[in-house]
PDB file of C-alpha atoms in Angstrom:
ATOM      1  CA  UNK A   1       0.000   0.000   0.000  1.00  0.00           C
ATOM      2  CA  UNK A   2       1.117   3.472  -1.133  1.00  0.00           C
ATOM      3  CA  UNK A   3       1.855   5.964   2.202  1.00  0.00           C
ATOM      4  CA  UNK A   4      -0.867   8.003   1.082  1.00  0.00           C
ATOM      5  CA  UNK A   5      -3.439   5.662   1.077  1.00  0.00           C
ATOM      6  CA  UNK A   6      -2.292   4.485   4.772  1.00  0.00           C
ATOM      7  CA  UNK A   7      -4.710   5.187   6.846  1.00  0.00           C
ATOM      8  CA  UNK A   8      -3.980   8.006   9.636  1.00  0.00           C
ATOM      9  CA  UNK A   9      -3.032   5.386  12.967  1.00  0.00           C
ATOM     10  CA  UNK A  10      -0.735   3.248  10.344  1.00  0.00           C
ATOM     11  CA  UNK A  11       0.858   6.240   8.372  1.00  0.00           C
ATOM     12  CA  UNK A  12       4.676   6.132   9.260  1.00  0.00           C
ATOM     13  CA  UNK A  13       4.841   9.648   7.786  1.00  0.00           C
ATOM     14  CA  UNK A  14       2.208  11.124  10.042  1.00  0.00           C
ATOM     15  CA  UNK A  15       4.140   9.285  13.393  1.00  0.00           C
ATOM     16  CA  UNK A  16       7.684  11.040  12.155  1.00  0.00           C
ATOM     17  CA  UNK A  17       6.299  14.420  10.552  1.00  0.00           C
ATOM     18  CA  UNK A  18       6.708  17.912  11.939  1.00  0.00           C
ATOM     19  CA  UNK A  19       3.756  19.028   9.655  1.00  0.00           C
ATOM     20  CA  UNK A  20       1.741  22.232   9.622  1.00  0.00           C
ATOM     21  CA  UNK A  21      -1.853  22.213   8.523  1.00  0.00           C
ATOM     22  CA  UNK A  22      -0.414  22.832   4.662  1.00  0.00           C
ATOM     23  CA  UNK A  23       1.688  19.749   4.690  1.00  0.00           C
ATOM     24  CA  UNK A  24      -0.931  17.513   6.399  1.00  0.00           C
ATOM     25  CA  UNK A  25      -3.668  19.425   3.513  1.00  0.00           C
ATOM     26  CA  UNK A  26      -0.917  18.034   0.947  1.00  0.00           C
ATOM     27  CA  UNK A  27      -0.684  14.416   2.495  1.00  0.00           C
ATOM     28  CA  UNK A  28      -4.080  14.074   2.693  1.00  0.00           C
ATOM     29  CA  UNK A  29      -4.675  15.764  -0.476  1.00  0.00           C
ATOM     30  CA  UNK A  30      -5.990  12.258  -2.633  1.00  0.00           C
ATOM     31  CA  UNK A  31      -8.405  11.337   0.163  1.00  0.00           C
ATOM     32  CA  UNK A  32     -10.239  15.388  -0.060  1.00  0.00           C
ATOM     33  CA  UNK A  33     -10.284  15.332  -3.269  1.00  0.00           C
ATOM     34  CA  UNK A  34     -13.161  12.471  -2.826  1.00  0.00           C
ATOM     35  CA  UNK A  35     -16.937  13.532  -2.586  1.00  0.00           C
ATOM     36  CA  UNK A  36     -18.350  13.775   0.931  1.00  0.00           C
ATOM     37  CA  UNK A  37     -20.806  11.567   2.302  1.00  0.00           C
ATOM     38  CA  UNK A  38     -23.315  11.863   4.505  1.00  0.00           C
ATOM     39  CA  UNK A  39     -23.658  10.790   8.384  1.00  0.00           C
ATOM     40  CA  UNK A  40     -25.745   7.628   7.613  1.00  0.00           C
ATOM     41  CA  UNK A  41     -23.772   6.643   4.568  1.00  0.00           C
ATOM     42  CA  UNK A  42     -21.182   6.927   7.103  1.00  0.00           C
ATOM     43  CA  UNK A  43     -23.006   4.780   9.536  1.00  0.00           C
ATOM     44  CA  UNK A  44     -23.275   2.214   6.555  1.00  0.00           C
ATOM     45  CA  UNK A  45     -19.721   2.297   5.526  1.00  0.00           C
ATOM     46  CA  UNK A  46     -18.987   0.886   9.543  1.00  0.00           C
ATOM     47  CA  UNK A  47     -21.544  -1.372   9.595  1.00  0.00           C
ATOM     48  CA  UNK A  48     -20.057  -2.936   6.033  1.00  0.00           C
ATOM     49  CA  UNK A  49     -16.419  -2.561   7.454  1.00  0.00           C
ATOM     50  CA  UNK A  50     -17.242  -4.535  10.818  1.00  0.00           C
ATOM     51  CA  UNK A  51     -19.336  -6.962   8.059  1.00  0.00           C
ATOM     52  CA  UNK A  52     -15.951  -7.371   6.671  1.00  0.00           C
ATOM     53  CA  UNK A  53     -14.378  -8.019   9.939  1.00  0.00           C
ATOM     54  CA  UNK A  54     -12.923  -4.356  11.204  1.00  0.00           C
ATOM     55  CA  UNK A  55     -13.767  -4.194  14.756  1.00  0.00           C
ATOM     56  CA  UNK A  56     -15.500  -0.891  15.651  1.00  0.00           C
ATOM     57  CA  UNK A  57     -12.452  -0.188  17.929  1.00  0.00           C
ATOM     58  CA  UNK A  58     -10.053  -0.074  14.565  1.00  0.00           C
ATOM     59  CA  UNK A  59     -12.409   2.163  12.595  1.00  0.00           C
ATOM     60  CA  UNK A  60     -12.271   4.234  16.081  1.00  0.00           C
ATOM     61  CA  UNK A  61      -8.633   4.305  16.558  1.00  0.00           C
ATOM     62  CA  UNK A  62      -8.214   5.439  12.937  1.00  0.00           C
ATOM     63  CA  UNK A  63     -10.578   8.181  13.748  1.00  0.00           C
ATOM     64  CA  UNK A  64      -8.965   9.065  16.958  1.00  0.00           C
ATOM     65  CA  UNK A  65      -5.464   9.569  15.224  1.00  0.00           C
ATOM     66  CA  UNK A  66      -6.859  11.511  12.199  1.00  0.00           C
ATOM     67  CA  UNK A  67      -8.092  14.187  14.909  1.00  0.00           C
ATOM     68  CA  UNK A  68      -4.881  14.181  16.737  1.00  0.00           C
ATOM     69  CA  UNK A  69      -2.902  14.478  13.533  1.00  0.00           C
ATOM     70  CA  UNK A  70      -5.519  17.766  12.383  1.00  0.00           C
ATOM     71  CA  UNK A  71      -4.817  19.305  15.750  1.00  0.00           C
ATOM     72  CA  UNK A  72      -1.188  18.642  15.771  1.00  0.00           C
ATOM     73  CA  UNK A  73      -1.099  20.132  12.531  1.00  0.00           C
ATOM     74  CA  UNK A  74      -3.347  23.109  13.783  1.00  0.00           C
ATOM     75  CA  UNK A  75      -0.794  23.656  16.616  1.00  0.00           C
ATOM     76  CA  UNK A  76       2.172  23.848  14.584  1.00  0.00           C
ATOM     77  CA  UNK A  77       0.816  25.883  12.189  1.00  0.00           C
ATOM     78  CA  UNK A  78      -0.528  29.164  14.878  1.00  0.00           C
ATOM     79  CA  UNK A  79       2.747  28.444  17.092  1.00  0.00           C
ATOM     80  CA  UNK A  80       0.722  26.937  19.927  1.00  0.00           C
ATOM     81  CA  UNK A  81       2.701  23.916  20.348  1.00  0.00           C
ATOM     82  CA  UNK A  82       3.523  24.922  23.911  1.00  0.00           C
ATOM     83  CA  UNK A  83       0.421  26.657  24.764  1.00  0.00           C
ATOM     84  CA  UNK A  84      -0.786  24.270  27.458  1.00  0.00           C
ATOM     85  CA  UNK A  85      -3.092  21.117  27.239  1.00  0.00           C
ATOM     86  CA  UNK A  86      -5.575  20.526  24.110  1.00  0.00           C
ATOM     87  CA  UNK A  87      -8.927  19.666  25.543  1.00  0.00           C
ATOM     88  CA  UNK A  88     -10.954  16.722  24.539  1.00  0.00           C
ATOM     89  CA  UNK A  89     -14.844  17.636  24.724  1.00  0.00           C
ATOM     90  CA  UNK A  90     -16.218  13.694  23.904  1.00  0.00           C
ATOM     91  CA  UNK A  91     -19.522  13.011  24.185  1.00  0.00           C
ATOM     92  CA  UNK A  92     -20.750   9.127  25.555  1.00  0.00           C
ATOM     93  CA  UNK A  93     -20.781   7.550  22.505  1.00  0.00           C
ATOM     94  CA  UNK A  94     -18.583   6.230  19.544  1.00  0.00           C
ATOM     95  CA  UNK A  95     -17.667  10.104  18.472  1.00  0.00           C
ATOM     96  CA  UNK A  96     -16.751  10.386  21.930  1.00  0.00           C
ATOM     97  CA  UNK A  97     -14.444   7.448  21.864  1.00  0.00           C
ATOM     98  CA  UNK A  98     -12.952   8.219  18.634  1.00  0.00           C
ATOM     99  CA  UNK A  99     -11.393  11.884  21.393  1.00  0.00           C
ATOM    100  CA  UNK A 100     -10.177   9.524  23.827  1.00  0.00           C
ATOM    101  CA  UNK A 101      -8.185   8.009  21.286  1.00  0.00           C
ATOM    102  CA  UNK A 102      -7.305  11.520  19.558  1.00  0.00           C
ATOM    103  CA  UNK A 103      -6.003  12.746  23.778  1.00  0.00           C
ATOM    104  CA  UNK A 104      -3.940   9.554  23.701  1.00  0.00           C
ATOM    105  CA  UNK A 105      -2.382  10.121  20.637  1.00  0.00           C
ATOM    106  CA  UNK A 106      -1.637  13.674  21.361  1.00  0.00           C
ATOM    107  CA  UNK A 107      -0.102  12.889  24.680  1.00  0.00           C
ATOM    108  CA  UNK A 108       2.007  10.297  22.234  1.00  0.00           C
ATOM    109  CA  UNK A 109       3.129  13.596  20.636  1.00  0.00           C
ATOM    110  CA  UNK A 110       4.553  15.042  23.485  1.00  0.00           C
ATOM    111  CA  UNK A 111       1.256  17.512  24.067  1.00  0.00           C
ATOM    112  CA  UNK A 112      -0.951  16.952  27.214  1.00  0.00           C
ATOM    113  CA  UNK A 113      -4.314  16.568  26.790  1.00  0.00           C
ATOM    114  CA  UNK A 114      -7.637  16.960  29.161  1.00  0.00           C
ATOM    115  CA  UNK A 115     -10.475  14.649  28.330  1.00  0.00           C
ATOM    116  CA  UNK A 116     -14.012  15.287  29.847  1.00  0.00           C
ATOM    117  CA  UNK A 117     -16.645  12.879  29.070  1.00  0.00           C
ATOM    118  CA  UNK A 118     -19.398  14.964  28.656  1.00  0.00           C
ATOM    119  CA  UNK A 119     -22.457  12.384  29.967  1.00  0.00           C
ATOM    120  CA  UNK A 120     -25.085  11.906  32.673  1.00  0.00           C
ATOM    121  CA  UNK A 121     -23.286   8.681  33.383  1.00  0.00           C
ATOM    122  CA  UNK A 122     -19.668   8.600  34.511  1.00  0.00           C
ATOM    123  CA  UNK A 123     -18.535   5.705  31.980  1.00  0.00           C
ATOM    124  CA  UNK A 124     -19.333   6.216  28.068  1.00  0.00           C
ATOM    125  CA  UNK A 125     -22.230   4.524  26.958  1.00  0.00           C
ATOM    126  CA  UNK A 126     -20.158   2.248  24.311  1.00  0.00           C
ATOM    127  CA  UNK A 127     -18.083  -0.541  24.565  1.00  0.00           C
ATOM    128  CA  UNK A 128     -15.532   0.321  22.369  1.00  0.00           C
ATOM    129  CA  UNK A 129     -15.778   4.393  23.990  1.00  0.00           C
ATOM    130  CA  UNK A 130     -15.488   2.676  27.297  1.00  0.00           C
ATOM    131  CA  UNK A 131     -12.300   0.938  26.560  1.00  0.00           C
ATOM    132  CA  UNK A 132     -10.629   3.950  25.300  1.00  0.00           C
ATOM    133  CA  UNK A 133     -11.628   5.926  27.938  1.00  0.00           C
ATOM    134  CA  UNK A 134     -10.069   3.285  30.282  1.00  0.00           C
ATOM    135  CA  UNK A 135      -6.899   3.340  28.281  1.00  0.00           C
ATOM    136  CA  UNK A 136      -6.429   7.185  29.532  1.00  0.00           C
ATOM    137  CA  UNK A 137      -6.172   5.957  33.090  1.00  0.00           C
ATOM    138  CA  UNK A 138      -3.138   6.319  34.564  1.00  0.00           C
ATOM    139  CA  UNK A 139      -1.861   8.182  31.169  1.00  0.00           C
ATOM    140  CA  UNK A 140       0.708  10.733  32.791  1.00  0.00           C
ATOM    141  CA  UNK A 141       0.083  13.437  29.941  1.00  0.00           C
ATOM    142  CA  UNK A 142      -3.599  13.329  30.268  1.00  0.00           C
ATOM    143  CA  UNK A 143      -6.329  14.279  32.733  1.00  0.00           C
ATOM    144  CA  UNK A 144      -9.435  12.735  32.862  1.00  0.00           C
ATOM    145  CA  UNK A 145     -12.368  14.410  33.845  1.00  0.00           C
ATOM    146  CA  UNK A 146     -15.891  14.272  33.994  1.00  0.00           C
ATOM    147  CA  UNK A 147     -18.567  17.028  32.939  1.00  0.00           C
ATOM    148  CA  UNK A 148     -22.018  15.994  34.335  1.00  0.00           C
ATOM    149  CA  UNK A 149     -25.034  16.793  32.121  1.00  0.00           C
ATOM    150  CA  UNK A 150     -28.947  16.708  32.963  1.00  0.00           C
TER     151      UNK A 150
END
């Protein structure tokens, strides 16, 4: 497989890079170039994958690292590197797991992150959101937190 058509958790280029958002725009230049689909052909396209045997965890850690990559790339490019911890706003569900995996990724960068599950309930209603948000335990570079709503 070509580098750029790895996807973003197995792309050895995205691991070593010191990108800024124009780089990263140029990487992933092939893959915008494609039409956009909707949220439930979305939903389809990981119901098919898991079909085909891709957990929902590896379609979620692919996720994860294309938002950590974006906001690594975001940080570069305004000089805010430094600046302090990202934080991780993650709802209870898959979404939400897919910015557990982006906070462990960034903390993999060498940038602390803060994630707050956002929820009524103090564990994420998914399993595979769950596990990630277990994963951050302990994590040294990132807080967990949790934001109680009604």
């Amino acid at each position: 497989m070509a580098p750029e058509s790895l996807l973003p958790a197995d792309d050895p280029i995205l691991h070593a890079g010191e990108y800024d958002l124009r780089a990263l725009a140029d990487h992933w230049a092939e893959a915008a170039s494609r039409q956009p689909i909707s949220a439930e052909a979305m939903r389809g396209a990981d119901v098919r994958a898991q079909r085909l045997g891709i957990p929902g965890e590896r379609l979620m850690e692919q996720a994860g690292a294309a938002v950590a990559w974006s906001a690594l790339a975001l940080l570069r490019t305004t000089g805010r590197l430094d600046a302090g911890p990202v934080l991780v706003l993650a709802g209870p569900g898959n979404n939400g797991g897919d910015g557990f995996v982006a906070a462990r990724y960034l903390f993999g960068a060498g940038v602390e992150a803060v994630a707050v599950l956002v929820s009524p309930d103090d564990r994420p209603a998914t399993a595979d959101a769950a596990r990630n948000w277990d994963r951050l335990e302990g994590v040294a570079g990132v807080d967990r937190m949790h934001a109680s709503t009604p």
